[in-house]
Amino acid sequence: MEKALILDFGGQYNQLIARRVRECNVYCEVHPYTMSMDAVREYAPIGIIFTGGPGSVYLEDSPQVDPEIFRLGIPVLGICYGCQLMAHHLGGQVTAAQDDSAREYGKTETHYDISFPIFKGLSESGISWMSHGDYMAKIPAGFALAAHSDACPNVAIADVSRGFYGVQFHPEVNHTENGTQMIHNFLYEVCKASGDWTMADYKETAVRQVREKVGDGKVLLALSGGVDSSVCAALLAEAIGSQLTCVFVDHGLMRLNEGDEVEQAFGKWAMNFVRVDAETRFLLKLAGESDPERKRKIIGEEFIRVFEEEAKKIGAVDFLAQGTIYPDVIESGAGTAAVIKSHHNVGGLPDYVDFKEIIEPLKLLFKDEVRQLGRELGLPEYLVSRQPFPGPGLAIRIIGDITKEKADTLRLADYIFRDEIAKAGQDKCLDQYFAVLTNTRSVGVMGDGRTYDYTLALRAVTTDDFMTADWARIPYDVLERISIRVINEVKGINRIVYDITSKPPATVEWE
Ligand code: XMP
């Protein structure tokens, strides 16, 4: 498989670069800029991309590369800091912008010389996303200018013979028009990629690797019904069938029909599926608790206990499987902290359960690739494209203390909300949407009588990364239908409000 290499200089968009490369059907990995030249040679990339970063190349403690990298005969694309670094090393001059006019931030009209392979087939002008304080005062010998903006004459440089390209802007960001095409051009026109990264191939390879590693051993997977653990389960089931046991812990705070849906989806595979009905024990532990953090902790701890009990029942399990995905690995520093993050993925698994090894077959995939793999494996679309659902489930969507009655009320209201959103075709536009049962009660009138019931809040957001989010502009008529149905069909709710707060200052969940 051909591979591109992304050298990470600490930029904020590094994951996006990797995603773009993968979207172009070229496999890539993100490695720290300190990667040794021996390791680079061994990795044997068809092309190298230097990311942006917060440093200034002319400062002593700034991240640098071994200049040997420019003698490997491998094409290089430098982005922002990466572009300046390349210019700096190859005899150009990078300085702090003297005045604000040469310092660029935001959307910038940029003019491209489309005779260069990297800009082939693009319009001659377009918007690019800039974010740089330093600029190239002098471009290195052997390079030509390939793009400029009104404020900056040296926006892109190219040395076609060596396959070296540098851009001051960020092609990986959506705001840069044709940015993905530029990355595509670098990979295909410059690095001569053939595009052999497909999910079908990945599936075959991953299945083979799991079989080789596990041999005739037993594997345990905590299956939550979320996308990552579901795809992980499907992949392992395909690879090792009945040597796999998936444990689905139903803590009684799942969405309507969730347990049945998960069970049904996995029924067709020849693996062991254990559904633990733990509603009573979770609700007992949670009884009377209103503090959001305590609720989360109680659920995390109880989950561990249930999982331990199930692991003991199965016995002699060598491998623990986890649905860790690539962003978890990158975010925690390229490969070093995957295990720590895996704890979060599965709701806090015990450190002290004795497994021979941890298997993480999705460790190299981005979320959208995980979804593609799920489809490749034949998982139903409702599981593959589902929105995120937090481990503590409805517990953090019931404000105040939790009872079974409240959980049932919320489950039904939440189902109606999701059902109406889907019927209106709004599910494609929303990244997450759910109902929250507040602990506010208010006076209402129904028929001829007075009511004193709970207020339901509806929450729907759009977001790219869930770190920031905007509240979704759901059409009023859809909100109206939801309101009418909830009031008519759900006992105990007499008022409905719509949450119009973005994140920040709010969070997506209410607790
Ligand atoms: P917040 O509320 O922090 O949520 O804005 C951001 C995203 O994370 C999800 N979330 C969780 N997911 N376990 C999870 O697996 C959790 O404890 C948890 N808390 C929040 C939330 O649903 C949203 O998608």
Coordinates of C-alpha atoms and ligand atoms in Angstrom, one line a residue:
M1 CA 0.0 0.0 0.0
E2 CA 1.4 3.4 -0.9
K3 CA 1.6 5.8 2.0
A4 CA 2.0 9.5 2.5
L5 CA 3.7 10.9 5.6
I6 CA 2.5 13.9 7.5
L7 CA 5.1 15.5 9.8
D8 CA 3.4 17.2 12.7
F9 CA 4.8 20.6 13.7
G10 CA 2.0 21.4 16.1
G11 CA -0.5 23.0 13.8
Q12 CA -4.2 23.0 14.8
Y13 CA -5.4 21.5 11.5
N14 CA -3.1 18.5 11.3
Q15 CA -5.9 15.9 11.6
L16 CA -7.7 17.6 8.8
I17 CA -4.7 17.3 6.5
A18 CA -4.6 13.5 7.2
R19 CA -8.4 13.3 6.6
R20 CA -8.0 15.1 3.2
V21 CA -5.2 12.8 2.1
R22 CA -7.3 9.7 3.0
E23 CA -10.3 11.2 1.2
C24 CA -8.0 11.2 -1.9
N25 CA -7.7 7.4 -1.4
V26 CA -4.1 7.6 -0.2
Y27 CA -3.2 6.1 3.1
C28 CA -1.2 8.4 5.5
E29 CA -0.1 8.6 9.0
V30 CA 0.7 11.6 11.2
H31 CA 4.1 11.5 12.9
P32 CA 5.9 14.0 15.1
Y33 CA 8.5 16.2 13.4
T34 CA 11.2 14.5 15.4
M35 CA 10.8 11.2 13.4
S36 CA 14.3 10.0 12.5
M37 CA 15.4 9.8 8.9
D38 CA 15.9 6.1 9.3
A39 CA 12.3 5.8 10.4
V40 CA 11.2 8.0 7.4
R41 CA 13.2 5.7 5.0
E42 CA 11.6 2.6 6.5
Y43 CA 8.1 4.1 6.3
A44 CA 8.9 4.8 2.6
P45 CA 6.4 7.5 1.8
I46 CA 5.4 8.5 -1.7
G47 CA 5.2 12.1 -0.4
I48 CA 5.7 14.1 2.7
I49 CA 3.6 16.9 4.0
F50 CA 4.9 19.3 6.6
T51 CA 2.0 20.7 8.7
G52 CA 1.6 24.2 10.0
G53 CA 2.6 25.1 13.5
P54 CA 2.8 27.9 16.0
G55 CA 6.6 28.5 15.9
S56 CA 8.8 30.9 14.0
V57 CA 11.4 29.1 11.9
Y58 CA 14.2 31.6 12.7
L59 CA 14.0 31.1 16.4
E60 CA 16.4 28.7 18.0
D61 CA 14.0 26.5 19.9
S62 CA 11.5 26.2 17.0
P63 CA 10.7 22.7 15.6
Q64 CA 13.1 21.8 12.8
V65 CA 13.7 18.9 10.5
D66 CA 16.8 17.0 9.6
P67 CA 17.9 18.7 6.3
E68 CA 18.6 15.1 5.0
I69 CA 14.8 14.9 4.4
F70 CA 15.3 17.1 1.3
R71 CA 17.9 14.7 -0.1
L72 CA 15.7 11.6 0.0
G73 CA 14.3 12.2 -3.4
I74 CA 10.7 12.3 -2.0
P75 CA 8.3 15.2 -2.9
V76 CA 7.5 17.6 0.0
L77 CA 4.5 19.9 0.4
G78 CA 5.0 22.5 3.2
I79 CA 1.9 24.1 4.6
C80 CA 2.2 27.5 6.4
Y81 CA 4.9 26.9 9.0
G82 CA 6.0 23.8 6.9
C83 CA 6.4 26.1 3.9
Q84 CA 8.5 28.6 5.8
L85 CA 10.6 25.7 7.2
M86 CA 11.3 24.4 3.8
A87 CA 12.2 27.9 2.5
H88 CA 14.4 28.5 5.6
H89 CA 16.3 25.2 5.1
L90 CA 16.8 25.6 1.4
G91 CA 18.3 29.0 1.4
G92 CA 15.3 31.3 1.4
Q93 CA 14.6 34.0 4.0
V94 CA 11.7 34.0 6.5
T95 CA 11.0 37.1 8.6
A96 CA 8.4 38.4 11.0
A97 CA 6.0 40.5 8.9
Q98 CA 7.1 44.1 9.4
D99 CA 3.7 45.6 9.4
D100 CA 0.2 44.3 9.7
S101 CA -0.4 44.3 5.9
A102 CA 1.9 41.3 5.3
R103 CA 0.5 39.4 8.3
E104 CA -2.5 37.6 6.9
Y105 CA -5.4 36.0 8.7
G106 CA -8.6 34.7 7.4
K107 CA -10.1 34.4 3.9
T108 CA -7.8 35.9 1.3
E109 CA -8.2 36.4 -2.4
T110 CA -5.3 34.5 -3.9
H111 CA -4.0 34.2 -7.5
Y112 CA -2.6 30.9 -8.7
D113 CA -0.2 30.1 -11.5
I114 CA -2.1 27.1 -12.8
S115 CA 0.8 25.9 -15.0
F116 CA 2.2 24.3 -11.8
P117 CA 1.1 20.7 -11.2
I118 CA -0.2 21.5 -7.7
F119 CA -2.7 24.1 -9.1
K120 CA -3.6 22.1 -12.3
G121 CA -7.2 22.4 -13.3
L122 CA -8.1 25.1 -10.8
S123 CA -9.4 28.7 -11.4
E124 CA -6.7 31.3 -11.5
S125 CA -8.1 33.1 -8.5
G126 CA -9.9 32.0 -5.4
I127 CA -10.2 32.3 -1.7
S128 CA -7.6 30.7 0.5
W129 CA -7.5 30.5 4.3
M130 CA -4.4 32.2 5.7
S131 CA -3.1 32.2 9.2
H132 CA 0.5 33.4 9.4
G133 CA 2.5 36.2 11.0
D134 CA 5.8 35.3 9.4
Y135 CA 6.4 35.4 5.7
M136 CA 9.0 34.5 3.1
A137 CA 11.0 37.6 2.3
K138 CA 13.2 35.7 -0.2
I139 CA 12.3 32.4 -1.8
P140 CA 15.0 29.7 -2.0
A141 CA 17.1 29.2 -5.1
G142 CA 15.6 26.8 -7.6
F143 CA 12.0 27.7 -6.6
A144 CA 9.6 29.7 -8.6
L145 CA 6.6 31.7 -7.3
A146 CA 3.4 29.9 -7.8
A147 CA 0.8 32.1 -6.1
H148 CA 0.4 35.6 -4.6
S149 CA -2.2 37.7 -2.8
D150 CA -2.6 41.4 -2.7
A151 CA -0.8 41.6 0.7
C152 CA 1.8 39.0 0.1
P153 CA 3.9 38.3 -3.1
N154 CA 5.1 34.9 -2.0
V155 CA 2.0 32.8 -1.2
A156 CA 3.2 29.6 -2.8
I157 CA 6.5 28.4 -4.1
A158 CA 7.4 25.4 -6.3
D159 CA 10.5 23.5 -7.3
V160 CA 9.0 21.3 -9.9
S161 CA 12.2 19.3 -10.6
R162 CA 12.5 18.1 -7.0
G163 CA 8.8 18.0 -6.3
F164 CA 8.9 20.6 -3.5
Y165 CA 5.9 22.8 -3.0
G166 CA 5.1 25.3 -0.3
V167 CA 1.9 27.2 0.5
Q168 CA 1.4 29.9 3.1
F169 CA -2.3 29.1 3.3
H170 CA -4.1 26.0 4.6
P171 CA -5.5 23.9 1.7
E172 CA -6.9 21.4 4.2
V173 CA -9.4 23.9 5.6
N174 CA -12.9 24.1 4.0
H175 CA -12.6 27.9 3.6
T176 CA -9.8 27.4 1.0
E177 CA -11.6 27.0 -2.3
N178 CA -10.3 23.9 -4.2
G179 CA -8.0 23.1 -1.2
T180 CA -8.7 19.3 -1.4
Q181 CA -8.0 19.4 -5.2
M182 CA -4.6 21.0 -4.4
I183 CA -3.8 18.1 -2.0
H184 CA -5.2 15.7 -4.6
N185 CA -2.9 17.3 -7.2
F186 CA 0.1 17.0 -4.9
L187 CA -0.6 13.3 -4.4
Y188 CA -1.4 12.4 -7.9
E189 CA 0.4 14.9 -10.2
V190 CA 3.5 15.2 -8.0
C191 CA 3.8 12.0 -5.9
K192 CA 2.2 9.9 -8.7
A193 CA -0.2 8.2 -6.3
S194 CA -2.4 5.5 -7.7
G195 CA -5.0 5.7 -5.0
D196 CA -5.0 2.3 -3.5
W197 CA -6.5 3.1 -0.1
T198 CA -10.1 1.7 -0.1
M199 CA -12.2 0.3 2.7
A200 CA -12.7 -3.0 0.9
D201 CA -8.9 -3.6 1.0
Y202 CA -8.6 -2.3 4.5
K203 CA -11.3 -4.8 5.6
E204 CA -9.5 -7.8 4.1
T205 CA -6.2 -6.7 5.7
A206 CA -7.7 -6.0 9.1
V207 CA -9.5 -9.4 9.1
R208 CA -6.3 -11.2 8.3
Q209 CA -4.3 -9.4 10.9
V210 CA -6.8 -10.1 13.6
R211 CA -6.8 -13.8 12.8
E212 CA -3.1 -13.9 12.8
K213 CA -2.8 -12.2 16.2
V214 CA -5.6 -14.0 18.0
G215 CA -4.9 -17.5 16.8
D216 CA -7.4 -19.7 18.7
G217 CA -7.6 -17.3 21.7
K218 CA -10.7 -15.6 23.1
V219 CA -11.6 -11.9 22.7
L220 CA -13.9 -9.8 24.8
L221 CA -15.4 -6.5 23.6
A222 CA -17.5 -4.1 25.5
L223 CA -20.2 -3.2 23.0
S224 CA -22.1 0.0 23.6
G225 CA -24.0 0.2 20.3
G226 CA -22.1 3.3 19.4
V227 CA -20.5 3.5 15.9
D228 CA -17.0 2.6 16.9
S229 CA -17.7 -0.4 19.1
S230 CA -20.3 -1.6 16.7
V231 CA -17.9 -1.6 13.7
C232 CA -15.2 -3.1 15.9
A233 CA -17.6 -5.9 16.8
A234 CA -18.6 -6.5 13.2
L235 CA -15.0 -6.7 12.1
L236 CA -13.9 -9.0 14.9
A237 CA -17.0 -11.2 14.3
E238 CA -16.1 -11.5 10.6
A239 CA -12.5 -12.4 11.6
I240 CA -12.9 -14.8 14.5
G241 CA -16.6 -15.5 14.9
S242 CA -17.4 -17.5 18.0
Q243 CA -14.0 -16.7 19.6
L244 CA -15.5 -13.2 20.2
T245 CA -17.8 -12.3 23.1
C246 CA -19.5 -8.9 23.0
V247 CA -20.9 -7.7 26.3
F248 CA -23.6 -5.1 25.9
V249 CA -24.5 -3.6 29.3
D250 CA -28.0 -2.2 29.3
H251 CA -27.9 0.2 32.3
G252 CA -31.6 1.1 31.8
L253 CA -30.6 4.6 30.5
M254 CA -30.5 3.7 26.8
R255 CA -32.7 5.2 24.2
L256 CA -36.0 3.5 23.2
N257 CA -35.5 0.1 21.6
E258 CA -31.7 0.5 21.7
G259 CA -30.9 -2.8 23.3
D260 CA -33.1 -4.7 20.9
E261 CA -31.7 -2.9 17.9
V262 CA -28.1 -3.7 18.9
E263 CA -29.0 -7.3 19.6
Q264 CA -30.7 -7.7 16.3
A265 CA -27.9 -6.1 14.4
F266 CA -25.4 -8.6 15.8
G267 CA -27.6 -11.6 15.9
K268 CA -26.6 -12.6 12.4
W269 CA -22.9 -13.0 13.2
A270 CA -21.5 -16.2 14.6
M271 CA -20.2 -14.6 17.7
N272 CA -21.3 -14.6 21.4
F273 CA -23.5 -11.7 22.4
V274 CA -24.2 -11.2 26.0
R275 CA -26.8 -8.6 26.9
V276 CA -26.7 -7.8 30.5
D277 CA -29.9 -6.3 31.9
A278 CA -28.5 -4.2 34.7
E279 CA -31.2 -1.6 34.9
T280 CA -32.2 -2.3 38.5
R281 CA -28.7 -2.3 39.9
F282 CA -27.8 1.0 38.1
L283 CA -31.0 2.7 39.2
L284 CA -30.5 1.6 42.8
K285 CA -27.0 3.0 42.8
L286 CA -28.2 6.3 41.3
A287 CA -31.2 6.7 43.5
G288 CA -31.4 10.1 45.0
E289 CA -28.3 11.4 43.3
S290 CA -28.7 14.8 41.5
D291 CA -25.1 15.9 41.1
P292 CA -24.0 15.5 37.4
E293 CA -20.4 14.4 38.2
R294 CA -21.5 11.9 40.8
K295 CA -24.0 10.4 38.4
R296 CA -21.2 9.9 35.8
K297 CA -18.9 8.4 38.4
I298 CA -21.5 6.0 39.7
I299 CA -22.3 4.8 36.2
G300 CA -18.6 4.4 35.3
E301 CA -17.9 2.4 38.4
E302 CA -20.9 0.2 38.1
F303 CA -20.1 -0.5 34.5
I304 CA -16.7 -1.8 35.5
R305 CA -18.3 -4.1 38.1
V306 CA -20.7 -5.6 35.6
F307 CA -18.0 -6.0 33.0
E308 CA -15.7 -7.8 35.5
E309 CA -18.4 -10.2 36.4
E310 CA -19.1 -11.0 32.8
A311 CA -15.4 -11.4 32.0
K312 CA -15.1 -13.9 34.9
K313 CA -18.1 -15.9 33.7
I314 CA -16.5 -16.3 30.2
G315 CA -13.1 -17.2 31.6
A316 CA -9.7 -17.5 30.0
V317 CA -10.0 -14.4 27.8
D318 CA -6.7 -13.4 26.4
F319 CA -7.6 -10.3 24.5
L320 CA -9.5 -7.2 25.2
A321 CA -10.8 -5.4 22.1
Q322 CA -11.4 -1.7 22.0
G323 CA -12.9 0.6 19.4
T324 CA -10.1 3.3 19.6
I325 CA -10.0 5.4 16.5
Y326 CA -7.3 7.5 14.9
P327 CA -8.3 10.9 16.3
D328 CA -8.0 9.4 19.8
V329 CA -4.4 8.3 18.9
I330 CA -3.4 11.6 17.3
E331 CA -5.0 13.8 20.0
S332 CA -3.0 11.9 22.6
G333 CA 0.3 12.3 20.8
A334 CA 0.7 9.8 17.9
G335 CA 0.6 6.4 19.3
T336 CA 1.8 7.0 22.9
A337 CA -1.5 7.4 24.8
A338 CA -3.9 5.1 22.9
V339 CA -4.6 2.9 25.9
I340 CA -5.5 5.9 28.1
K341 CA -8.0 7.0 25.6
S342 CA -9.4 3.5 25.1
H343 CA -10.6 3.7 28.7
H344 CA -12.8 6.5 27.8
N345 CA -14.1 4.8 24.7
V346 CA -15.5 1.9 26.6
G347 CA -16.7 3.7 29.7
G348 CA -13.8 3.2 32.0
L349 CA -12.6 -0.4 31.8
P350 CA -10.7 -1.9 34.7
D351 CA -6.9 -1.7 34.5
Y352 CA -6.5 -4.7 36.7
V353 CA -8.4 -7.2 34.6
D354 CA -5.6 -9.4 33.3
F355 CA -5.5 -9.5 29.5
K356 CA -2.6 -10.7 27.4
E357 CA -3.1 -7.9 24.9
I358 CA -5.3 -5.2 23.8
I359 CA -6.6 -5.2 20.2
E360 CA -7.6 -2.0 18.5
P361 CA -8.5 -2.8 14.9
L362 CA -9.8 0.7 14.1
K363 CA -6.8 2.5 15.5
L364 CA -5.8 3.9 12.1
L365 CA -9.2 5.0 10.9
F366 CA -11.0 8.4 11.0
K367 CA -14.7 8.5 12.0
D368 CA -16.0 8.7 8.5
E369 CA -13.7 5.8 7.5
V370 CA -15.1 3.8 10.4
R371 CA -18.6 4.4 9.1
Q372 CA -17.4 3.3 5.6
L373 CA -15.9 0.1 7.0
G374 CA -19.2 -0.5 8.9
R375 CA -21.1 -0.4 5.6
E376 CA -18.5 -2.6 4.0
L377 CA -19.1 -5.2 6.7
G378 CA -22.8 -5.0 6.1
L379 CA -23.9 -3.2 9.3
P380 CA -27.3 -1.6 9.0
E381 CA -27.3 2.1 8.1
Y382 CA -29.0 3.2 11.3
L383 CA -26.1 1.8 13.3
V384 CA -23.4 3.1 11.0
S385 CA -24.6 6.7 10.6
R386 CA -26.0 7.2 14.1
Q387 CA -25.4 10.3 16.1
P388 CA -23.1 10.1 19.2
F389 CA -24.7 8.9 22.4
P390 CA -22.8 9.4 25.7
G391 CA -21.8 6.5 27.8
P392 CA -23.9 7.7 30.9
G393 CA -26.9 7.8 28.5
L394 CA -30.1 9.4 29.7
A395 CA -28.7 9.8 33.2
I396 CA -27.1 13.1 32.1
R397 CA -30.2 14.2 30.3
I398 CA -32.5 13.8 33.3
I399 CA -31.8 16.9 35.4
G400 CA -31.9 16.2 39.1
D401 CA -32.5 12.7 40.6
I402 CA -33.2 9.8 38.3
T403 CA -36.1 7.4 38.6
K404 CA -37.4 4.7 36.2
E405 CA -40.5 6.7 35.6
K406 CA -38.5 9.7 34.5
A407 CA -36.2 7.6 32.3
D408 CA -39.3 6.1 30.6
T409 CA -40.9 9.5 30.1
L410 CA -37.7 10.9 28.6
R411 CA -37.1 7.8 26.5
L412 CA -40.5 8.2 24.8
A413 CA -40.2 11.9 24.3
D414 CA -36.8 11.6 22.9
Y415 CA -38.0 8.9 20.5
I416 CA -40.8 11.1 19.3
F417 CA -38.3 14.0 18.7
R418 CA -36.0 11.8 16.7
D419 CA -38.8 10.2 14.8
E420 CA -40.2 13.6 13.7
I421 CA -36.8 14.9 12.8
A422 CA -36.2 11.8 10.6
K423 CA -39.7 12.2 9.0
A424 CA -38.9 15.8 8.2
G425 CA -35.6 14.7 6.6
Q426 CA -33.8 17.0 9.1
D427 CA -31.6 14.2 10.4
K428 CA -29.2 14.7 7.5
C429 CA -28.7 18.4 8.6
L430 CA -28.1 17.8 12.3
D431 CA -25.1 16.3 14.0
Q432 CA -26.8 15.6 17.3
Y433 CA -30.3 16.0 18.6
F434 CA -32.0 14.7 21.7
A435 CA -34.5 15.6 24.5
V436 CA -33.7 16.6 28.0
L437 CA -36.0 16.1 31.0
T438 CA -35.6 19.2 33.1
N439 CA -36.5 19.2 36.8
T440 CA -38.7 22.3 36.3
R441 CA -42.4 21.8 36.7
S442 CA -45.0 24.3 35.7
V443 CA -48.7 24.9 35.5
G444 CA -50.6 24.0 32.4
V445 CA -54.2 23.3 31.3
M446 CA -55.2 20.2 29.5
G447 CA -58.8 19.5 28.6
D448 CA -60.6 21.2 31.4
G449 CA -58.1 20.4 34.1
R450 CA -55.0 22.0 35.6
T451 CA -51.7 20.2 35.2
Y452 CA -48.4 20.6 37.1
D453 CA -45.9 18.6 35.0
Y454 CA -42.4 18.6 33.8
T455 CA -40.8 20.8 31.1
L456 CA -39.0 19.0 28.3
A457 CA -36.1 20.7 26.5
L458 CA -35.2 19.9 22.9
R459 CA -31.5 20.1 22.0
A460 CA -30.2 20.0 18.4
V461 CA -26.8 21.1 17.2
T462 CA -24.6 21.3 14.2
T463 CA -20.9 20.9 14.6
D464 CA -17.8 19.5 12.8
D465 CA -15.9 18.4 15.9
F466 CA -18.3 18.6 18.9
M467 CA -15.7 20.9 20.6
T468 CA -17.7 23.9 19.4
A469 CA -21.3 23.7 18.2
D470 CA -24.1 25.9 17.0
W471 CA -27.8 25.4 17.9
A472 CA -29.7 24.1 14.9
R473 CA -32.3 26.2 13.1
I474 CA -35.0 23.5 13.0
P475 CA -38.1 24.8 11.0
Y476 CA -40.9 26.0 13.2
D477 CA -43.4 23.6 11.7
V478 CA -41.2 20.6 12.6
L479 CA -40.9 21.9 16.2
E480 CA -44.6 22.4 16.3
R481 CA -45.3 18.8 15.2
I482 CA -42.9 17.5 17.9
S483 CA -44.5 19.7 20.5
I484 CA -48.0 18.5 19.7
R485 CA -47.0 14.8 19.6
V486 CA -45.0 14.9 22.9
I487 CA -47.8 16.6 24.8
N488 CA -50.3 14.2 23.4
E489 CA -48.3 11.0 23.7
V490 CA -46.1 11.4 26.8
K491 CA -47.6 11.5 30.2
G492 CA -46.0 13.9 32.7
I493 CA -44.9 16.6 30.2
N494 CA -46.9 19.8 29.7
R495 CA -44.4 22.3 28.4
I496 CA -41.6 22.1 25.7
V497 CA -38.7 24.5 25.2
Y498 CA -36.0 24.7 22.5
D499 CA -32.4 25.2 23.6
I500 CA -30.9 28.1 21.6
T501 CA -27.5 28.1 23.1
S502 CA -24.3 27.4 21.2
K503 CA -21.2 25.7 22.6
P504 CA -19.5 27.7 24.2
P505 CA -21.0 29.0 26.4
A506 CA -23.2 25.9 26.9
T507 CA -22.1 22.3 26.2
V508 CA -24.0 19.9 24.0
E509 CA -25.3 17.8 26.9
W510 CA -27.0 19.5 29.8
E511 CA -24.9 17.7 32.4
Ligands
XMP1 P1 -20.4 18.1 25.6 O1 -21.6 18.0 26.4 O2 -19.2 18.0 26.4 O3 -20.4 16.9 24.6 O4 -20.4 19.4 24.8 C1 -19.6 16.8 23.5 C2 -19.9 15.4 22.8 O5 -19.5 14.4 23.7 C3 -20.5 13.5 24.0 N1 -20.4 13.2 25.4 C4 -20.0 12.0 25.9 N2 -19.6 10.8 25.2 N3 -19.2 9.7 27.2 C5 -19.3 9.7 25.9 O6 -19.0 8.7 25.2 C6 -19.5 10.8 28.0 O7 -19.5 10.7 29.2 C7 -19.9 12.0 27.2 N4 -20.3 13.2 27.7 C8 -20.6 13.9 26.5 C9 -21.8 14.4 23.8 O8 -22.9 13.6 23.6 C10 -21.4 15.2 22.6 O9 -21.5 14.4 21.4

